[in-house]
Amino acid sequence: MNEKLFTRPASLLDVPTHYCPGCHHGIIHRLVAEVIDELGVRNTAIGIAPVGCSVLAYDYFNFDMFGAAHGRAPAVATGVKRVHPDALVFTYQGDGDLAAIGCGEIVHAAARGENISTIFINNAIYGMTGGQMAPTTLLSQITNTTPRGRKSESAGNPIRMSEMLATLDGANYIARVSVHDAIHMANAKKCIRKAFDMQIQGKGFSMVEILATCPTNWGLSPLQAVEWLKSNLIPYYPLGVIKTSQEVE
Ligand SMILES: Cc1ncc(C[n+]2csc(CCOP(=O)(O)OP(=O)(O)O)c2C)c(N)n1
Ligand code: SF4
């Protein structure tokens, strides 16, 4: 009999996806699910879903999930973790959710050094609501609310959330990764595992920012979207471990 080499992680339900073709949310769900399986924490994992296209994450993950109002996932996760200190608690948030309306929540959760982890999906646009500008939208990037391209004079400059949060003493591990090819997916998984491992060791706030495509609202095919991510997003949002505090080493 042939050996089965590819199986669905137990932490991922076998249901049809609502994500658009070429959207990276699905890949990232799988990486998170694989890490939770490998850490053996499926029975104690609690994910906090955001608003945005990944609001339906709770339909896909096969462990406890909780929905939070726009941007409030870190505040909800704080409460959940304090009540269930032995649970693995993570938020899964888009850039509109985390960097716009939820900017205050993520800053203060990191500043307090809450022992939670954040999976931050940066696709440089509001996906679910039809492609409006997000705080992470690049200069010159065309969106529904910046039809001539984002201009710094009127819309400010894109925010590098990871670098900003890395200045906070409470943030212990912050990495930026991408999932545009197999090598980068493997590295993204390693960083997600590191963030979750740290939480299990009680080391405080950790975040993995993942650059991702939104082919639908970028107006590109899935393959063109990957190329756009490589040539536009990565230069502005450089990949790598942005912070590992000494305590964590
Ligand atoms: C309080 C509140 N304000 C506004 C909205 C509308 N809304 C839903 S999703 C969304 C933007 C989501 O964008 P992002 O977080 O980047 O996620 P993506 O869909 O790109 O994955 C907004 C503004 C809402 N659901 N709740
Ligand atoms: S709109 Fe964008 S972020 Fe939302 S599912 Fe489609 S490709 Fe993904």
mmCIF file of C-alpha atoms and ligand atoms in Angstrom:
data_model
loop_
_atom_site.group_PDB
_atom_site.id
_atom_site.type_symbol
_atom_site.label_atom_id
_atom_site.label_comp_id
_atom_site.label_asym_id
_atom_site.label_seq_id
_atom_site.Cartn_x
_atom_site.Cartn_y
_atom_site.Cartn_z
ATOM 1 C CA MET A 1 0.000 0.000 0.000
ATOM 2 C CA ASN A 2 1.275 3.498 -0.796
ATOM 3 C CA GLU A 3 2.274 5.711 2.074
ATOM 4 C CA LYS A 4 -0.035 8.706 2.527
ATOM 5 C CA LEU A 5 2.198 11.796 2.346
ATOM 6 C CA PHE A 6 -0.321 14.613 2.448
ATOM 7 C CA THR A 7 -3.183 14.837 4.906
ATOM 8 C CA ARG A 8 -5.383 17.557 6.260
ATOM 9 C CA PRO A 9 -4.245 18.733 9.714
ATOM 10 C CA ALA A 10 -6.646 17.657 12.473
ATOM 11 C CA SER A 11 -6.923 21.350 13.387
ATOM 12 C CA LEU A 12 -8.487 22.163 10.012
ATOM 13 C CA LEU A 13 -12.058 21.146 9.172
ATOM 14 C CA ASP A 14 -12.867 19.499 5.839
ATOM 15 C CA VAL A 15 -15.248 22.172 4.536
ATOM 16 C CA PRO A 16 -15.349 24.267 1.331
ATOM 17 C CA THR A 17 -13.527 27.597 1.535
ATOM 18 C CA HIS A 18 -15.064 30.990 0.835
ATOM 19 C CA TYR A 19 -11.704 32.612 0.083
ATOM 20 C CA CYS A 20 -11.067 33.826 -3.487
ATOM 21 C CA PRO A 21 -8.727 31.842 -5.770
ATOM 22 C CA GLY A 22 -5.119 32.809 -5.003
ATOM 23 C CA CYS A 23 -5.931 34.376 -1.617
ATOM 24 C CA HIS A 24 -3.277 33.571 0.976
ATOM 25 C CA HIS A 25 -5.653 33.338 3.952
ATOM 26 C CA GLY A 26 -6.177 29.613 3.206
ATOM 27 C CA ILE A 27 -2.430 28.849 3.155
ATOM 28 C CA ILE A 28 -1.952 30.709 6.413
ATOM 29 C CA HIS A 29 -4.849 28.829 8.049
ATOM 30 C CA ARG A 30 -3.155 25.591 7.114
ATOM 31 C CA LEU A 31 0.212 26.656 8.566
ATOM 32 C CA VAL A 32 -1.421 27.710 11.844
ATOM 33 C CA ALA A 33 -3.326 24.402 11.962
ATOM 34 C CA GLU A 34 -0.167 22.368 11.302
ATOM 35 C CA VAL A 35 1.701 24.146 14.100
ATOM 36 C CA ILE A 36 -1.146 23.582 16.554
ATOM 37 C CA ASP A 37 -1.241 19.889 15.632
ATOM 38 C CA GLU A 38 2.533 19.569 15.998
ATOM 39 C CA LEU A 39 2.501 21.316 19.383
ATOM 40 C CA GLY A 40 -0.301 18.960 20.483
ATOM 41 C CA VAL A 41 -2.412 21.849 21.794
ATOM 42 C CA ARG A 42 -5.589 21.448 19.716
ATOM 43 C CA ASN A 43 -7.652 20.779 22.828
ATOM 44 C CA THR A 44 -6.470 23.954 24.545
ATOM 45 C CA ALA A 45 -6.168 26.315 21.571
ATOM 46 C CA ILE A 46 -8.486 29.327 21.437
ATOM 47 C CA GLY A 47 -8.380 31.553 18.350
ATOM 48 C CA ILE A 48 -9.913 35.028 18.189
ATOM 49 C CA ALA A 49 -11.305 35.828 14.732
ATOM 50 C CA PRO A 50 -11.404 39.419 13.439
ATOM 51 C CA VAL A 51 -13.715 41.201 11.065
ATOM 52 C CA GLY A 52 -12.555 41.086 7.443
ATOM 53 C CA CYS A 53 -12.449 38.142 5.089
ATOM 54 C CA SER A 54 -11.010 35.939 7.858
ATOM 55 C CA VAL A 55 -14.044 36.557 10.067
ATOM 56 C CA LEU A 56 -15.060 33.056 8.969
ATOM 57 C CA ALA A 57 -11.845 31.510 10.337
ATOM 58 C CA TYR A 58 -14.034 29.938 13.006
ATOM 59 C CA ASP A 59 -15.708 27.869 10.276
ATOM 60 C CA TYR A 60 -12.354 26.349 9.291
ATOM 61 C CA PHE A 61 -10.339 25.765 12.469
ATOM 62 C CA ASN A 62 -11.159 22.641 14.418
ATOM 63 C CA PHE A 63 -10.679 24.067 17.900
ATOM 64 C CA ASP A 64 -12.347 26.734 20.005
ATOM 65 C CA MET A 65 -12.774 30.073 18.276
ATOM 66 C CA PHE A 66 -14.249 33.351 19.398
ATOM 67 C CA GLY A 67 -15.359 36.296 17.240
ATOM 68 C CA ALA A 68 -14.361 39.831 18.206
ATOM 69 C CA ALA A 69 -15.704 43.209 17.099
ATOM 70 C CA HIS A 70 -13.633 45.191 14.598
ATOM 71 C CA GLY A 71 -10.090 45.581 15.956
ATOM 72 C CA ARG A 72 -10.894 44.328 19.420
ATOM 73 C CA ALA A 73 -9.348 40.871 19.067
ATOM 74 C CA PRO A 74 -6.289 41.671 21.256
ATOM 75 C CA ALA A 75 -8.550 42.973 24.035
ATOM 76 C CA VAL A 76 -10.744 39.869 23.793
ATOM 77 C CA ALA A 77 -7.662 37.625 23.710
ATOM 78 C CA THR A 78 -6.344 39.369 26.817
ATOM 79 C CA GLY A 79 -9.511 38.476 28.713
ATOM 80 C CA VAL A 80 -9.598 34.912 27.397
ATOM 81 C CA LYS A 81 -5.934 34.294 28.291
ATOM 82 C CA ARG A 82 -6.301 35.726 31.787
ATOM 83 C CA VAL A 83 -9.278 33.440 32.427
ATOM 84 C CA HIS A 84 -7.587 30.449 30.754
ATOM 85 C CA PRO A 85 -3.854 30.922 31.384
ATOM 86 C CA ASP A 86 -3.109 27.385 30.195
ATOM 87 C CA ALA A 87 -4.799 27.837 26.820
ATOM 88 C CA LEU A 88 -2.878 28.752 23.663
ATOM 89 C CA VAL A 89 -4.603 32.024 22.760
ATOM 90 C CA PHE A 90 -4.001 33.765 19.452
ATOM 91 C CA THR A 91 -5.646 36.485 17.400
ATOM 92 C CA TYR A 92 -5.880 36.271 13.619
ATOM 93 C CA GLN A 93 -6.243 39.782 12.196
ATOM 94 C CA GLY A 94 -6.131 41.601 8.864
ATOM 95 C CA ASP A 95 -4.363 44.936 8.434
ATOM 96 C CA GLY A 96 -7.590 46.932 8.398
ATOM 97 C CA ASP A 97 -8.607 45.242 11.617
ATOM 98 C CA LEU A 98 -5.240 45.450 13.382
ATOM 99 C CA ALA A 99 -3.705 48.670 12.069
ATOM 100 C CA ALA A 100 -6.785 50.906 11.664
ATOM 101 C CA ILE A 101 -9.660 50.571 14.111
ATOM 102 C CA GLY A 102 -7.707 48.102 16.287
ATOM 103 C CA CYS A 103 -4.457 50.071 16.412
ATOM 104 C CA GLY A 104 -4.976 51.045 20.041
ATOM 105 C CA GLU A 105 -5.834 47.492 21.110
ATOM 106 C CA ILE A 106 -2.730 45.910 19.603
ATOM 107 C CA VAL A 107 -0.416 48.638 20.906
ATOM 108 C CA HIS A 108 -1.662 48.279 24.471
ATOM 109 C CA ALA A 109 -1.790 44.473 24.444
ATOM 110 C CA ALA A 110 1.850 44.494 23.302
ATOM 111 C CA ALA A 111 2.785 47.228 25.799
ATOM 112 C CA ARG A 112 1.261 45.202 28.617
ATOM 113 C CA GLY A 113 3.205 42.187 27.439
ATOM 114 C CA GLU A 114 0.087 40.050 27.365
ATOM 115 C CA ASN A 115 1.002 36.401 26.983
ATOM 116 C CA ILE A 116 -0.852 36.035 23.683
ATOM 117 C CA SER A 117 0.175 35.653 20.036
ATOM 118 C CA THR A 118 -1.041 37.554 17.003
ATOM 119 C CA ILE A 119 -1.133 36.331 13.429
ATOM 120 C CA PHE A 120 -1.264 39.568 11.455
ATOM 121 C CA ILE A 121 -2.243 39.279 7.781
ATOM 122 C CA ASN A 122 -0.952 42.257 5.798
ATOM 123 C CA ASN A 123 -2.494 42.342 2.319
ATOM 124 C CA ALA A 124 -2.235 46.142 2.141
ATOM 125 C CA ILE A 125 -5.969 46.638 1.586
ATOM 126 C CA TYR A 126 -9.411 46.152 3.083
ATOM 127 C CA GLY A 127 -10.418 42.867 1.446
ATOM 128 C CA MET A 128 -13.882 42.076 2.697
ATOM 129 C CA THR A 129 -15.460 45.495 2.273
ATOM 130 C CA GLY A 130 -14.404 45.924 -1.338
ATOM 131 C CA GLY A 131 -10.838 47.179 -1.467
ATOM 132 C CA GLN A 132 -10.580 50.444 0.438
ATOM 133 C CA MET A 133 -7.214 51.866 1.569
ATOM 134 C CA ALA A 134 -5.748 50.354 4.728
ATOM 135 C CA PRO A 135 -3.041 51.934 6.929
ATOM 136 C CA THR A 136 -0.642 49.500 5.227
ATOM 137 C CA THR A 137 -1.590 50.455 1.644
ATOM 138 C CA LEU A 138 1.566 51.472 -0.240
ATOM 139 C CA LEU A 139 2.156 54.955 -1.658
ATOM 140 C CA SER A 140 0.831 55.073 -5.245
ATOM 141 C CA GLN A 141 -1.216 51.899 -4.665
ATOM 142 C CA ILE A 142 -4.635 52.153 -6.276
ATOM 143 C CA THR A 143 -7.579 51.247 -4.080
ATOM 144 C CA ASN A 144 -11.268 52.130 -4.167
ATOM 145 C CA THR A 145 -10.638 55.108 -1.904
ATOM 146 C CA THR A 146 -7.336 56.090 -3.552
ATOM 147 C CA PRO A 147 -8.267 55.732 -7.252
ATOM 148 C CA ARG A 148 -5.235 57.804 -8.310
ATOM 149 C CA GLY A 149 -2.941 55.992 -5.902
ATOM 150 C CA ARG A 150 -2.273 56.670 -2.218
ATOM 151 C CA LYS A 151 -0.603 60.022 -1.678
ATOM 152 C CA SER A 152 1.272 60.841 1.519
ATOM 153 C CA GLU A 153 0.071 64.471 1.521
ATOM 154 C CA SER A 154 -3.576 63.471 1.885
ATOM 155 C CA ALA A 155 -3.475 59.894 3.213
ATOM 156 C CA GLY A 156 -0.242 59.721 5.193
ATOM 157 C CA ASN A 157 2.410 57.067 4.842
ATOM 158 C CA PRO A 158 1.977 53.296 5.200
ATOM 159 C CA ILE A 159 2.586 52.087 8.752
ATOM 160 C CA ARG A 160 5.125 49.357 9.461
ATOM 161 C CA MET A 161 3.245 47.852 12.415
ATOM 162 C CA SER A 162 5.885 45.266 13.282
ATOM 163 C CA GLU A 163 8.674 47.834 13.570
ATOM 164 C CA MET A 164 6.389 50.108 15.582
ATOM 165 C CA LEU A 165 5.336 47.385 18.023
ATOM 166 C CA ALA A 166 8.938 46.202 18.343
ATOM 167 C CA THR A 167 9.723 49.441 20.203
ATOM 168 C CA LEU A 168 7.489 48.322 23.075
ATOM 169 C CA ASP A 169 9.172 46.568 25.986
ATOM 170 C CA GLY A 170 6.239 44.171 26.354
ATOM 171 C CA ALA A 171 6.689 42.762 22.843
ATOM 172 C CA ASN A 172 9.046 39.800 23.013
ATOM 173 C CA TYR A 173 8.991 38.286 19.549
ATOM 174 C CA ILE A 174 8.028 39.942 16.279
ATOM 175 C CA ALA A 175 8.720 38.527 12.828
ATOM 176 C CA ARG A 176 7.607 39.395 9.307
ATOM 177 C CA VAL A 177 7.215 36.566 6.819
ATOM 178 C CA SER A 178 5.586 35.811 3.482
ATOM 179 C CA VAL A 179 3.911 32.730 1.995
ATOM 180 C CA HIS A 180 4.430 33.382 -1.713
ATOM 181 C CA ASP A 181 6.453 30.198 -2.305
ATOM 182 C CA ALA A 182 7.284 26.931 -0.562
ATOM 183 C CA ILE A 183 10.523 28.165 1.048
ATOM 184 C CA HIS A 184 8.821 31.218 2.483
ATOM 185 C CA MET A 185 5.879 29.082 3.668
ATOM 186 C CA ALA A 186 8.278 26.835 5.572
ATOM 187 C CA ASN A 187 9.899 29.854 7.195
ATOM 188 C CA ALA A 188 6.498 31.356 8.031
ATOM 189 C CA LYS A 189 5.548 28.134 9.765
ATOM 190 C CA LYS A 190 8.796 28.175 11.756
ATOM 191 C CA CYS A 191 8.060 31.706 12.964
ATOM 192 C CA ILE A 192 4.450 30.870 13.889
ATOM 193 C CA ARG A 193 5.755 27.927 15.875
ATOM 194 C CA LYS A 194 8.292 30.143 17.620
ATOM 195 C CA ALA A 195 5.583 32.649 18.565
ATOM 196 C CA PHE A 196 3.307 29.915 19.946
ATOM 197 C CA ASP A 197 6.201 28.176 21.706
ATOM 198 C CA MET A 198 7.084 31.411 23.437
ATOM 199 C CA GLN A 199 3.541 31.844 24.657
ATOM 200 C CA ILE A 200 3.547 28.299 26.017
ATOM 201 C CA GLN A 201 6.723 29.199 27.926
ATOM 202 C CA GLY A 202 4.981 32.298 29.326
ATOM 203 C CA LYS A 203 7.319 34.747 27.604
ATOM 204 C CA GLY A 204 4.718 37.417 26.738
ATOM 205 C CA PHE A 205 3.471 39.083 23.579
ATOM 206 C CA SER A 206 4.461 37.648 20.207
ATOM 207 C CA MET A 207 3.385 38.523 16.684
ATOM 208 C CA VAL A 208 3.997 37.152 13.215
ATOM 209 C CA GLU A 209 3.134 39.537 10.386
ATOM 210 C CA ILE A 210 2.445 37.654 7.167
ATOM 211 C CA LEU A 211 2.493 39.470 3.814
ATOM 212 C CA ALA A 212 -0.377 38.135 1.751
ATOM 213 C CA THR A 213 -2.164 38.621 -1.548
ATOM 214 C CA CYS A 214 -5.668 39.899 -2.228
ATOM 215 C CA PRO A 215 -5.876 39.223 -5.991
ATOM 216 C CA THR A 216 -9.546 40.244 -6.077
ATOM 217 C CA ASN A 217 -9.093 43.759 -4.762
ATOM 218 C CA TRP A 218 -5.641 44.267 -6.230
ATOM 219 C CA GLY A 219 -7.297 43.573 -9.617
ATOM 220 C CA LEU A 220 -4.661 40.980 -10.498
ATOM 221 C CA SER A 221 -4.595 37.276 -11.316
ATOM 222 C CA PRO A 222 -3.296 35.036 -8.503
ATOM 223 C CA LEU A 223 0.124 34.724 -10.215
ATOM 224 C CA GLN A 224 0.364 38.450 -10.963
ATOM 225 C CA ALA A 225 -0.540 39.094 -7.322
ATOM 226 C CA VAL A 226 2.395 36.985 -6.127
ATOM 227 C CA GLU A 227 4.720 38.969 -8.409
ATOM 228 C CA TRP A 228 3.273 42.253 -7.117
ATOM 229 C CA LEU A 229 3.813 41.117 -3.539
ATOM 230 C CA LYS A 230 7.450 40.233 -4.289
ATOM 231 C CA SER A 231 8.283 43.435 -6.142
ATOM 232 C CA ASN A 232 6.245 45.946 -4.139
ATOM 233 C CA LEU A 233 5.257 44.714 -0.671
ATOM 234 C CA ILE A 234 8.501 43.007 0.376
ATOM 235 C CA PRO A 235 10.740 46.016 -0.413
ATOM 236 C CA TYR A 236 8.612 48.235 1.850
ATOM 237 C CA TYR A 237 7.943 45.566 4.473
ATOM 238 C CA PRO A 238 11.256 43.692 4.727
ATOM 239 C CA LEU A 239 11.090 40.087 5.871
ATOM 240 C CA GLY A 240 12.882 38.771 8.940
ATOM 241 C CA VAL A 241 12.822 38.545 12.706
ATOM 242 C CA ILE A 242 12.295 42.126 13.782
ATOM 243 C CA LYS A 243 12.605 41.566 17.503
ATOM 244 C CA THR A 244 13.576 38.780 19.841
ATOM 245 C CA SER A 245 14.044 40.107 23.332
ATOM 246 C CA GLN A 246 16.968 38.839 25.401
ATOM 247 C CA GLU A 247 14.641 37.042 27.794
ATOM 248 C CA VAL A 248 13.482 34.927 24.877
ATOM 249 C CA GLU A 249 16.942 33.819 23.759
HETATM 250 C C1 LIG B 1 -17.200 48.362 13.911
HETATM 251 C C2 LIG B 1 -17.079 47.976 12.461
HETATM 252 N N1 LIG B 1 -16.720 48.899 11.544
HETATM 253 C C3 LIG B 1 -16.578 48.549 10.239
HETATM 254 C C4 LIG B 1 -16.808 47.259 9.848
HETATM 255 C C5 LIG B 1 -16.696 46.931 8.383
HETATM 256 N N2 LIG B 1 -15.580 46.111 8.015
HETATM 257 C C6 LIG B 1 -15.718 44.772 7.914
HETATM 258 S S1 LIG B 1 -14.316 44.064 7.336
HETATM 259 C C7 LIG B 1 -13.516 45.544 7.236
HETATM 260 C C8 LIG B 1 -12.111 45.666 6.718
HETATM 261 C C9 LIG B 1 -11.336 44.408 6.790
HETATM 262 O O1 LIG B 1 -10.089 44.540 6.223
HETATM 263 P P1 LIG B 1 -8.847 43.743 6.755
HETATM 264 O O2 LIG B 1 -8.829 43.760 8.229
HETATM 265 O O3 LIG B 1 -7.656 44.299 6.062
HETATM 266 O O4 LIG B 1 -9.131 42.231 6.351
HETATM 267 P P2 LIG B 1 -9.176 41.490 4.935
HETATM 268 O O5 LIG B 1 -10.642 41.435 4.559
HETATM 269 O O6 LIG B 1 -8.326 42.254 3.980
HETATM 270 O O7 LIG B 1 -8.626 40.133 5.211
HETATM 271 C C10 LIG B 1 -14.343 46.572 7.654
HETATM 272 C C11 LIG B 1 -13.958 47.998 7.655
HETATM 273 C C12 LIG B 1 -17.185 46.313 10.820
HETATM 274 N N3 LIG B 1 -17.402 45.032 10.521
HETATM 275 N N4 LIG B 1 -17.317 46.690 12.115
HETATM 276 S S1 SF4 B 2 -11.305 39.672 -1.055
HETATM 277 FE FE1 SF4 B 2 -9.070 39.475 -0.924
HETATM 278 S S2 SF4 B 2 -8.598 38.944 1.251
HETATM 279 FE FE2 SF4 B 2 -10.803 38.566 0.838
HETATM 280 S S3 SF4 B 2 -10.947 36.388 0.284
HETATM 281 FE FE3 SF4 B 2 -10.809 37.557 -1.612
HETATM 282 S S4 SF4 B 2 -8.603 37.633 -2.097
HETATM 283 FE FE4 SF4 B 2 -8.812 37.024 0.060
#
